[in-house]
């Protein structure tokens, strides 16, 4: 998993976001991830290509919300979505 921070959206990431939001909202949503201090977008890298993505919004110290999650259709059903969610749970553990 790699945080997506480039000011330019990669074509694979654009396609993935089109699965998770409307085509007309892709640029706006990507800009929110790049500029908002409470939003993070991660790409799942497989064979040097972004093949999945998960975007979150940090609500407070104990909560974050998945805003977008997508995997290319040819790789669905292989557990990539679950791996991305697990990554977020480790990166943003709930403090006790």
CSV table of C-alpha atoms in Angstrom, one decimal:
chain,number,residue,atom,x,y,z
A,1,UNK,CA,0.0,0.0,0.0
A,2,UNK,CA,1.2,3.4,-0.9
A,3,UNK,CA,-0.2,6.8,0.0
A,4,UNK,CA,-1.3,8.7,-3.1
A,5,UNK,CA,0.0,12.2,-2.8
A,6,UNK,CA,0.9,13.3,-6.3
A,7,UNK,CA,-0.8,16.4,-7.6
A,8,UNK,CA,-1.4,14.5,-10.8
A,9,UNK,CA,-3.8,11.6,-10.8
A,10,UNK,CA,-2.5,8.4,-12.3
A,11,UNK,CA,-4.7,6.9,-15.1
A,12,UNK,CA,-5.2,3.7,-13.1
A,13,UNK,CA,-6.2,5.7,-10.0
A,14,UNK,CA,-8.7,7.7,-12.1
A,15,UNK,CA,-10.3,4.5,-13.4
A,16,UNK,CA,-10.5,3.0,-9.9
A,17,UNK,CA,-12.1,6.2,-8.5
A,18,UNK,CA,-14.6,6.0,-11.3
A,19,UNK,CA,-15.8,2.7,-9.8
A,20,UNK,CA,-16.3,4.3,-6.4
A,21,UNK,CA,-17.8,7.8,-7.4
A,22,UNK,CA,-19.3,9.4,-10.4
A,23,UNK,CA,-17.1,10.2,-13.4
A,24,UNK,CA,-17.8,14.0,-12.9
A,25,UNK,CA,-16.6,13.9,-9.3
A,26,UNK,CA,-13.3,12.1,-9.7
A,27,UNK,CA,-11.1,15.3,-10.0
A,28,UNK,CA,-12.9,17.0,-7.1
A,29,UNK,CA,-12.6,13.9,-4.8
A,30,UNK,CA,-8.9,13.5,-5.7
A,31,UNK,CA,-8.2,17.1,-4.9
A,32,UNK,CA,-9.9,16.6,-1.5
A,33,UNK,CA,-7.5,13.8,-0.8
A,34,UNK,CA,-4.5,15.8,-1.8
A,35,UNK,CA,-5.3,19.0,0.1
A,36,UNK,CA,-7.4,17.9,3.1
A,37,UNK,CA,-5.4,17.2,6.3
A,38,UNK,CA,-8.1,14.7,7.4
A,39,UNK,CA,-8.3,12.7,4.1
A,40,UNK,CA,-5.9,10.0,3.0
A,41,UNK,CA,-5.9,7.9,-0.2
A,42,UNK,CA,-3.9,4.7,-0.6
A,43,UNK,CA,-3.2,2.7,-3.6
A,44,UNK,CA,-2.8,-1.1,-3.6
A,45,UNK,CA,0.3,-1.8,-5.7
A,46,UNK,CA,0.6,-5.2,-7.6
A,47,UNK,CA,3.4,-5.8,-10.1
A,48,UNK,CA,4.3,-2.1,-10.1
A,49,UNK,CA,0.7,-1.0,-10.9
A,50,UNK,CA,-2.0,0.6,-8.8
A,51,UNK,CA,-4.8,-2.0,-8.9
A,52,UNK,CA,-6.9,-1.0,-6.0
A,53,UNK,CA,-7.5,2.1,-3.8
A,54,UNK,CA,-9.0,3.0,-0.5
A,55,UNK,CA,-9.7,6.5,0.7
A,56,UNK,CA,-10.6,7.5,4.2
A,57,UNK,CA,-11.6,10.5,6.2
A,58,UNK,CA,-10.3,10.8,9.8
A,59,UNK,CA,-13.2,11.8,12.0
A,60,UNK,CA,-11.5,11.9,15.3
A,61,UNK,CA,-8.9,9.9,17.4
A,62,UNK,CA,-11.2,6.9,17.5
A,63,UNK,CA,-12.9,6.9,14.1
A,64,UNK,CA,-12.3,7.1,10.5
A,65,UNK,CA,-14.7,6.6,7.6
A,66,UNK,CA,-14.0,4.8,4.3
A,67,UNK,CA,-15.0,7.3,1.6
A,68,UNK,CA,-14.0,5.2,-1.4
A,69,UNK,CA,-12.8,1.6,-2.0
A,70,UNK,CA,-12.2,0.0,-5.4
A,71,UNK,CA,-10.4,-2.9,-7.1
A,72,UNK,CA,-10.0,-3.6,-10.8
A,73,UNK,CA,-12.7,-6.1,-11.8
A,74,UNK,CA,-10.2,-8.7,-13.0
A,75,UNK,CA,-8.7,-8.8,-9.5
A,76,UNK,CA,-11.9,-8.8,-7.4
A,77,UNK,CA,-12.6,-11.8,-5.2
A,78,UNK,CA,-9.0,-12.2,-4.3
A,79,UNK,CA,-9.1,-10.5,-0.9
A,80,UNK,CA,-7.6,-7.2,-2.0
A,81,UNK,CA,-10.4,-5.1,-0.5
A,82,UNK,CA,-10.0,-7.0,2.8
A,83,UNK,CA,-6.3,-6.4,2.8
A,84,UNK,CA,-6.8,-2.7,2.2
A,85,UNK,CA,-9.3,-2.5,5.1
A,86,UNK,CA,-6.8,-4.4,7.3
A,87,UNK,CA,-4.1,-1.9,6.4
A,88,UNK,CA,-6.3,1.0,7.5
A,89,UNK,CA,-7.1,-0.8,10.8
A,90,UNK,CA,-3.4,-1.2,11.5
A,91,UNK,CA,-2.5,2.4,10.4
A,92,UNK,CA,-5.3,3.9,12.4
A,93,UNK,CA,-5.8,1.7,15.4
A,94,UNK,CA,-8.5,2.6,17.9
A,95,UNK,CA,-6.8,3.8,21.2
A,96,UNK,CA,-8.2,2.3,24.4
